[in-house]
Tab-separated table of C-alpha atoms in Angstrom:
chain	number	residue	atom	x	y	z
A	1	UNK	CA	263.355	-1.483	29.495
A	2	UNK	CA	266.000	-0.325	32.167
A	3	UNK	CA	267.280	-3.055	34.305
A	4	UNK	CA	265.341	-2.644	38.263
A	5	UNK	CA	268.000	-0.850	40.268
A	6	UNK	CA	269.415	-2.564	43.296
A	7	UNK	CA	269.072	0.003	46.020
A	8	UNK	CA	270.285	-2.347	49.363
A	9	UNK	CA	273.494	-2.999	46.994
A	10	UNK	CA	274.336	0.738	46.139
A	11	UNK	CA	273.450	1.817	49.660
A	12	UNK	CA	276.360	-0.938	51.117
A	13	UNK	CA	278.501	0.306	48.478
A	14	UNK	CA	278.387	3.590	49.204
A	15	UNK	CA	278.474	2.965	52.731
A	16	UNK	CA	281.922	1.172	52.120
A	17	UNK	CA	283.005	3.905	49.897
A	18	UNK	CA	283.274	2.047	46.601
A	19	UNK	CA	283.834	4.655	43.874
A	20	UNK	CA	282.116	2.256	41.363
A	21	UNK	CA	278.920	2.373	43.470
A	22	UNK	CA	278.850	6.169	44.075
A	23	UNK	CA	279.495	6.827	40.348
A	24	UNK	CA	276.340	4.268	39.933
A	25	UNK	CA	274.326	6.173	42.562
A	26	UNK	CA	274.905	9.775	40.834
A	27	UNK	CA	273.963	8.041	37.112
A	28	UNK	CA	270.999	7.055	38.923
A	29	UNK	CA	270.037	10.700	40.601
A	30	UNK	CA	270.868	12.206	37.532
A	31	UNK	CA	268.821	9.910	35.424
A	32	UNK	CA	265.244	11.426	34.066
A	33	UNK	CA	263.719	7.838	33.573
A	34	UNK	CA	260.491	7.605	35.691
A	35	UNK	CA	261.883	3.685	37.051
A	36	UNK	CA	265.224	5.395	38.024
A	37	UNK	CA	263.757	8.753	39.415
A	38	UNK	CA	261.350	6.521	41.667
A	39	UNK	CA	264.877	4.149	42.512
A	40	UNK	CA	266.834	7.711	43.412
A	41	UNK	CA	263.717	8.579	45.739
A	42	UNK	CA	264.461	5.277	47.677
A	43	UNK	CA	268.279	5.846	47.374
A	44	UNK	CA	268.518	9.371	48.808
A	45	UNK	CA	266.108	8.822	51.402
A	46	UNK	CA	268.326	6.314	52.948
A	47	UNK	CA	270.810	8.103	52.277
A	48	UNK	CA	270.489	11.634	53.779
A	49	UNK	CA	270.100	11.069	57.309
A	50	UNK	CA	274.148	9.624	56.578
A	51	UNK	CA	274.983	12.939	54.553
A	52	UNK	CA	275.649	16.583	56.045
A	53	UNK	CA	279.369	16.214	56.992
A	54	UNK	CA	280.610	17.675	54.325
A	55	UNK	CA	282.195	21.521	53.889
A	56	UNK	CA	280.376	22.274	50.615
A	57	UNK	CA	282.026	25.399	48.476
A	58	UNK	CA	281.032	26.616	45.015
A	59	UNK	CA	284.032	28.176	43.012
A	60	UNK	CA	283.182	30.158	40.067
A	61	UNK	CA	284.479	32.400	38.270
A	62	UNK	CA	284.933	34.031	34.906
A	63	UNK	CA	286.432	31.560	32.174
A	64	UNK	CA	289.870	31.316	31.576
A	65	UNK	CA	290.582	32.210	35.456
A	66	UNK	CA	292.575	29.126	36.074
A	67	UNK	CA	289.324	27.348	38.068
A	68	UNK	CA	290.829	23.613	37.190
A	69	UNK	CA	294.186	24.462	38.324
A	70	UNK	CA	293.090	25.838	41.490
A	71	UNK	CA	290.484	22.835	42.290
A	72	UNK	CA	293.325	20.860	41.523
A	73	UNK	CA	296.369	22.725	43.794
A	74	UNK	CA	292.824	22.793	46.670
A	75	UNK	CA	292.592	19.322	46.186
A	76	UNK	CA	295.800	18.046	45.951
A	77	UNK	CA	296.575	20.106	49.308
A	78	UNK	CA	292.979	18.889	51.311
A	79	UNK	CA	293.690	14.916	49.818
A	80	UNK	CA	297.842	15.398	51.256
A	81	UNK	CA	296.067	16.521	54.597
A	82	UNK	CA	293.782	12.806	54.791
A	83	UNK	CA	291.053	14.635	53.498
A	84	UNK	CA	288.726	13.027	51.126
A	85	UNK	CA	287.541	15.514	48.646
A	86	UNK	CA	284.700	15.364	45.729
A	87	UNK	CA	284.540	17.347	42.657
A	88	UNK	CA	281.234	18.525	40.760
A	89	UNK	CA	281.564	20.305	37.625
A	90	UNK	CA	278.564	21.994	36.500
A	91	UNK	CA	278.367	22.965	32.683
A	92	UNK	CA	275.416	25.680	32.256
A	93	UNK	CA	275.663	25.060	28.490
A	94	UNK	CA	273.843	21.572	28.780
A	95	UNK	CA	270.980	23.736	29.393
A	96	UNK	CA	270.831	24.147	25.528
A	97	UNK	CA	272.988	20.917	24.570
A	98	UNK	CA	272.043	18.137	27.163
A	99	UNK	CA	275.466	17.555	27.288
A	100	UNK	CA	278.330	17.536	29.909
A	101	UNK	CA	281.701	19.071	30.970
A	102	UNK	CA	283.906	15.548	29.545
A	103	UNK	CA	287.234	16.929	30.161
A	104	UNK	CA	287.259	18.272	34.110
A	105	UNK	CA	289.445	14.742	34.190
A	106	UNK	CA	291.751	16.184	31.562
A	107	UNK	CA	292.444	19.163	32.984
A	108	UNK	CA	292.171	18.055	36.524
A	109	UNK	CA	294.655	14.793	36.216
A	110	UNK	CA	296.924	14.932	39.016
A	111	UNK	CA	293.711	15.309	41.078
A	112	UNK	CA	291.846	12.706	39.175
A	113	UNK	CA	294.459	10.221	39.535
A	114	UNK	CA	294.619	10.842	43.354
A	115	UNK	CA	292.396	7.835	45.251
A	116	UNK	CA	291.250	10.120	48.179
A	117	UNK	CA	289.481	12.500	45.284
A	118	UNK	CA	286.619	11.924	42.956
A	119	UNK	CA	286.015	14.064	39.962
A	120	UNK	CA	282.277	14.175	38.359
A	121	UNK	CA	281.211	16.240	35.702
A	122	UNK	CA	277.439	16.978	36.656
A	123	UNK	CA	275.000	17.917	33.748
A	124	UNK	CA	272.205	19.680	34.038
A	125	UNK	CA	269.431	17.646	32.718
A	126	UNK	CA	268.289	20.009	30.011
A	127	UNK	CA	267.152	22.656	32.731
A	128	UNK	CA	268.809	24.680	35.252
A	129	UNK	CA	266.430	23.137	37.537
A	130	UNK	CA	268.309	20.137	36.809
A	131	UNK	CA	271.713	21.578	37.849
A	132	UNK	CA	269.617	21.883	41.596
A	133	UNK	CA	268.055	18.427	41.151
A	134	UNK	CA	271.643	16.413	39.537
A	135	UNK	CA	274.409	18.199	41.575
A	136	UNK	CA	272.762	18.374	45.108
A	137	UNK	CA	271.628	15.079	45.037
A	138	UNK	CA	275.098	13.783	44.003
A	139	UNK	CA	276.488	16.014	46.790
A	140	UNK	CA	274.521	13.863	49.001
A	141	UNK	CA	275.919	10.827	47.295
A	142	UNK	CA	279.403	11.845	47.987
A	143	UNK	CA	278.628	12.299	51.819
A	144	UNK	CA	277.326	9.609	52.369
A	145	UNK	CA	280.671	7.530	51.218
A	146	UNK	CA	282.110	9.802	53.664
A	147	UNK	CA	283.664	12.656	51.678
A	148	UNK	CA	284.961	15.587	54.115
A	149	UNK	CA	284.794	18.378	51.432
A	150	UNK	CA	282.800	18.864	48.097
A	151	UNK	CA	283.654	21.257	45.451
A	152	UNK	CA	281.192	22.344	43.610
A	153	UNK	CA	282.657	24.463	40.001
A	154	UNK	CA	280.215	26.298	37.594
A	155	UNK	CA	281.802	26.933	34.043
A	156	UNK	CA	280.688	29.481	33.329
A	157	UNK	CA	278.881	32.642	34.350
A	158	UNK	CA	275.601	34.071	34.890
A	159	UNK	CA	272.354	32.428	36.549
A	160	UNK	CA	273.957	28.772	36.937
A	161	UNK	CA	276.219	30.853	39.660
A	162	UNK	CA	273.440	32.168	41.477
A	163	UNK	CA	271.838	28.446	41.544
A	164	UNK	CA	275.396	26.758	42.777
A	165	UNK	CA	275.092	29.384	46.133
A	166	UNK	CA	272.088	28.294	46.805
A	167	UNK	CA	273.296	24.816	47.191
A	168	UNK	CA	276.888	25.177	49.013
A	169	UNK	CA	277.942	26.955	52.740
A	170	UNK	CA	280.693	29.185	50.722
A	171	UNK	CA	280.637	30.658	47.336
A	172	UNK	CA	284.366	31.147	46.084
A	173	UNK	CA	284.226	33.646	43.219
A	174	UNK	CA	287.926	33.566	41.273
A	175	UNK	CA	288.309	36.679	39.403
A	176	UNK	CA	291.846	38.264	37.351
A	177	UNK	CA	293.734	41.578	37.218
A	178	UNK	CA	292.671	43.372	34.016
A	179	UNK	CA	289.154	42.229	33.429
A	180	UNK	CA	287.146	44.736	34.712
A	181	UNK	CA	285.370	42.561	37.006
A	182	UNK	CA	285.792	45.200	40.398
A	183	UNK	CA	282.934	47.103	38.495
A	184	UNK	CA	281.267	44.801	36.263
A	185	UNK	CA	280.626	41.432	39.448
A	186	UNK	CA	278.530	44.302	41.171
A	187	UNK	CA	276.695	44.652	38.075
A	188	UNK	CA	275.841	41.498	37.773
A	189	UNK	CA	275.227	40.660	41.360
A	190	UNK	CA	278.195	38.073	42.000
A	191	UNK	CA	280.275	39.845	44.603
A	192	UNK	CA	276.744	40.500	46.184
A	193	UNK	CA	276.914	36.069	46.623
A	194	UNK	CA	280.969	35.772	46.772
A	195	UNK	CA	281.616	34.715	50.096
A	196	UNK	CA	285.170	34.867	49.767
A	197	UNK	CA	287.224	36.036	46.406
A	198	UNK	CA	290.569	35.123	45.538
A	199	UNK	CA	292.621	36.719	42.230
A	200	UNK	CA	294.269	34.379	40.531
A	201	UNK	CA	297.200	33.533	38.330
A	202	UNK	CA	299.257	35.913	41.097
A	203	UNK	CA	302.683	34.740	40.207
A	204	UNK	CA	306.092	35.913	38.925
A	205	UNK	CA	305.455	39.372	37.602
A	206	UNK	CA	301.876	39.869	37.691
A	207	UNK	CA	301.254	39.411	42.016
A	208	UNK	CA	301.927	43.165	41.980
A	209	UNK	CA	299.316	43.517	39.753
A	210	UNK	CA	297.143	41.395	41.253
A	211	UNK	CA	297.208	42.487	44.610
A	212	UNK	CA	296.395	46.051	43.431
A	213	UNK	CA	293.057	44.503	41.863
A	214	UNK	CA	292.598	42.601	45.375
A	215	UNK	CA	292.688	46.674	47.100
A	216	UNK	CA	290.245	47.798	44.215
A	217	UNK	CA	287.820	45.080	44.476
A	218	UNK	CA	287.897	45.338	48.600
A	219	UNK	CA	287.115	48.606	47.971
A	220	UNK	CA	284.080	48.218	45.936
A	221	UNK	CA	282.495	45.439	48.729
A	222	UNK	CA	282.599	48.303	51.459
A	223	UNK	CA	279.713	49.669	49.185
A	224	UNK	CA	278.081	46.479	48.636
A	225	UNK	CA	277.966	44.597	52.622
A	226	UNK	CA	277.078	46.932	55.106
A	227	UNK	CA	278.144	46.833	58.791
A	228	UNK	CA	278.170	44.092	60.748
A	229	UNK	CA	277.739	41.575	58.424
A	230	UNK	CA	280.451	38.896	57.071
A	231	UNK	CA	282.842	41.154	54.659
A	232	UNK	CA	283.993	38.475	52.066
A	233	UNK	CA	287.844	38.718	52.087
A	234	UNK	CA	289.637	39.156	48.762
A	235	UNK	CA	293.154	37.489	48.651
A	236	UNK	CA	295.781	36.991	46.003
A	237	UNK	CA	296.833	33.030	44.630
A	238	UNK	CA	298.074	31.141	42.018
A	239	UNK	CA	297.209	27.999	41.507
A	240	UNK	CA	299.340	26.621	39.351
A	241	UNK	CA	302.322	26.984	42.173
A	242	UNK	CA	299.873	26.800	45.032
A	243	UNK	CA	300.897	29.665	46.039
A	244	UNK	CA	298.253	31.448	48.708
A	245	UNK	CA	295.894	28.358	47.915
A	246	UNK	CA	296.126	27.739	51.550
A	247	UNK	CA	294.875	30.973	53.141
A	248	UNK	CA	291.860	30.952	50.567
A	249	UNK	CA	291.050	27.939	52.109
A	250	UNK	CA	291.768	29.312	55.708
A	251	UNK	CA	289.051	31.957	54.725
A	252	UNK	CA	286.472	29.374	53.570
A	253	UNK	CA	286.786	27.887	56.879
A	254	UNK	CA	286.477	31.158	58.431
A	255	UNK	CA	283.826	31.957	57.005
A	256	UNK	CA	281.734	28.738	57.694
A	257	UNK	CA	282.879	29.539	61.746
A	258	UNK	CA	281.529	32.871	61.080
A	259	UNK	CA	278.151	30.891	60.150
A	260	UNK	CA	278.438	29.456	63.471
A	261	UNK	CA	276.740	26.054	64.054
A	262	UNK	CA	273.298	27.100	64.010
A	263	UNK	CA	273.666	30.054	61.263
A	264	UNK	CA	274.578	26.685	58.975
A	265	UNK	CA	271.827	24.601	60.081
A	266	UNK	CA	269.416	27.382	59.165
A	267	UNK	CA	271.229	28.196	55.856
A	268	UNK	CA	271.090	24.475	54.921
A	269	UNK	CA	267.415	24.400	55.917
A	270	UNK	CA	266.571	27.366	53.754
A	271	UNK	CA	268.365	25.690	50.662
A	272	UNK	CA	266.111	22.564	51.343
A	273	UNK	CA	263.074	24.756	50.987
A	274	UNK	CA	264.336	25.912	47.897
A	275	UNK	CA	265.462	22.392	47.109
A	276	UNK	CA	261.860	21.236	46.971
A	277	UNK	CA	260.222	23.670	44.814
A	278	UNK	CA	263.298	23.669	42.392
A	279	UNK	CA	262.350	19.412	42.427
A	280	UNK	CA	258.880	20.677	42.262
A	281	UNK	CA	259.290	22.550	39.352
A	282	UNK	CA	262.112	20.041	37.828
A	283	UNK	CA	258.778	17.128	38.138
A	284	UNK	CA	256.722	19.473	36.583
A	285	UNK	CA	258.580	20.029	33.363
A	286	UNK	CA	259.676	16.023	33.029
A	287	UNK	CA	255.907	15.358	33.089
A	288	UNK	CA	255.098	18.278	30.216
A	289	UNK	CA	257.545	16.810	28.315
A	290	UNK	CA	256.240	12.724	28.958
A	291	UNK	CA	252.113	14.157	28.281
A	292	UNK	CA	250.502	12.209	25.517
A	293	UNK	CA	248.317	16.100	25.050
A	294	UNK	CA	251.706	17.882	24.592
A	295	UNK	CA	253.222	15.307	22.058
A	296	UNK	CA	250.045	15.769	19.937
A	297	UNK	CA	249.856	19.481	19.580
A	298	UNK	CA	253.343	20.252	20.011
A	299	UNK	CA	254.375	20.169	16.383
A	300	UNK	CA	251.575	21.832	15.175
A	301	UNK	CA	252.371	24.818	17.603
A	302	UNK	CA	255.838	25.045	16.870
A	303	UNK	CA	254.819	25.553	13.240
A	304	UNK	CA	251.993	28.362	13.708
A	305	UNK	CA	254.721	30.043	16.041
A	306	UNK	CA	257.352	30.191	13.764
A	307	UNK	CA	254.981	31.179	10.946
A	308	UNK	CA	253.808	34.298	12.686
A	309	UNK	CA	250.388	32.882	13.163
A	310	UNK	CA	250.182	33.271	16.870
A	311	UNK	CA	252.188	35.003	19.667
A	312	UNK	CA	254.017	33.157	22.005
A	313	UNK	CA	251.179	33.635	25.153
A	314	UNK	CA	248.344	32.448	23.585
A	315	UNK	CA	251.017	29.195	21.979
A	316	UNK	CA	251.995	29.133	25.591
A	317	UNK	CA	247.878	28.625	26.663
A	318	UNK	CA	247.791	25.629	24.238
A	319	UNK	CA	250.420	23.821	25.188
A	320	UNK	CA	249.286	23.920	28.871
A	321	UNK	CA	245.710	23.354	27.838
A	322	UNK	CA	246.785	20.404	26.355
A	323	UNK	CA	248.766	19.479	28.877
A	324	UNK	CA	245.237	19.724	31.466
A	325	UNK	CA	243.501	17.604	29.091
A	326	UNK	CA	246.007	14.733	28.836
């Protein structure tokens, strides 16, 4: 039986911006047991109100685009400016696995060894409306023990990119010379959400290079953002030296001026709306997976579906009549 969580403690602590407490708090929003769920209700309803301060940017990108090294070199610079940044890593993967991204500390370590930064990987409870659920309620967390800027990264690609925009002001999308991705992030809708894009790894001999993918892919968003409207800005870095990691961040600034004070309030709002139906549906699934019904046909459907016996609608209709009938 899980120990009854101490939510007056954990709300000082975070209040007084002890790391131990904060990691406690995000164990306990992340957590899928119904005591702790019912604790994290408590928490983050205390809690909000306090949050909101942050500047909250997604960076994503393809893999092997040198995302680590340039949270780090971001980091490192915000933290050496009296900043206080927070790091969320979401893995996409734990979708099928449960588990977590373990080595963001690894590859991070100059950053994770820094006192004015906290690094969390942030897994996504078995769904991706878990990623929503886990990583927006630990962004809440982190502002409320007074972090200035959160970083959200996604791993990898695809839908867990569309769900970390809907939960930051300013999607970064990192991208590399010589992967195709001027022609193939239209196709798959992420310079449509890129706020701002940065090619990285633009050092020594390949910034040439590099910039000449930054004119391409500029070129390609004049089809994509029509007039008027914010025209993310594509700029050349290399985080490993740091080099240009400082004007990307100039442009995530920009852009959240851009927003304007009330254009953010109303983007934030929207999210929230989202927010609740992603919890909504997040609730839903926890309690078809606790209901007594489920556990006793489950098996047996599992078995006539993978027999052929029936199609996966009318398995579908069981499972939820079940599920109706407790």
């Amino acid at each position: 039986m899980a120990r009854p969580v101490d939510v007056a403690a954990l709300v000082d602590g975070i209040a007084a911006g002890r790391r131990a407490d904060v990691s406690r708090a995000i164990t306990l929003v992340e957590s899928s047991l119904p005591a702790h769920r019912d604790a994290a209700r408590e928490l983050l309803a205390i809690l909000t109100p306090r949050a909101g301060g942050a500047v909250r940017v997604g960076v994503s990108g393809v893999p092997g685009v040198g995302k680590s090294t340039f949270i780090e070199s971001l980091g490192t610079m915000l933290t050496g400016q009296g900043q206080q940044v927070g790091v969320l890593a979401v893995d996409p993967s734990s979708v099928r696995t449960g588990g977590s991204v373990l080595g963001d500390k690894t590859r991070m370590a100059q950053l994770a060894a820094d006192p004015a930064a906290y690094i969390r990987p942030s897994p996504s409870a078995g769904t991706l409306g878990g990623v929503a659920r886990a990583t927006t309620q630990a962004m809440i967390v982190l502002e409320a023990a007074g972090y200035d800027v959160v970083l959200v990264e996604t791993v990898g690609v695809g839908q867990s990119e569309v769900t970390v925009a809907g939960m930051v002001d300013t999607f970064l999308f990192l991208t590399l010379a010589r992967t195709g991705d001027q022609l193939q992030g239209i196709k798959k809708g992420i310079l449509e959400i890129a706020d701002v894009i940065a090619v990285n790894k633009a050092d020594g001999d390949r910034e040439v290079e590099a910039k000449g993918a930054a004119r391409e892919l500029a070129g390609a968003l004049r089809l994509v953002h029509g007039k008027g409207e914010w025209a993310p800005p594509v700029l050349t870095c290399a985080g490993l030296t740091g080099h240009g990691v400082d004007e990307v961040w100039a442009r995530v600034l920009a852009h959240g001026e851009h927003l304007g004070t009330e254009g953010l309030a109303h983007k934030r709002a929207v999210q929230q709306h989202e927010f609740t139906w992603a919890l909504v549906r997040d609730e839903l699934d926890q309690r078809l997976r606790r209901s007594p019904g489920v556990a006793r046909v489950r098996d047996e459907v599992r078995r006539a579906v993978l027999a052929g016996d029936i199609a996966a609608p009318e398995a579908a209709d069981r499972i939820v009549a079940a599920y109706d009938e407790g």
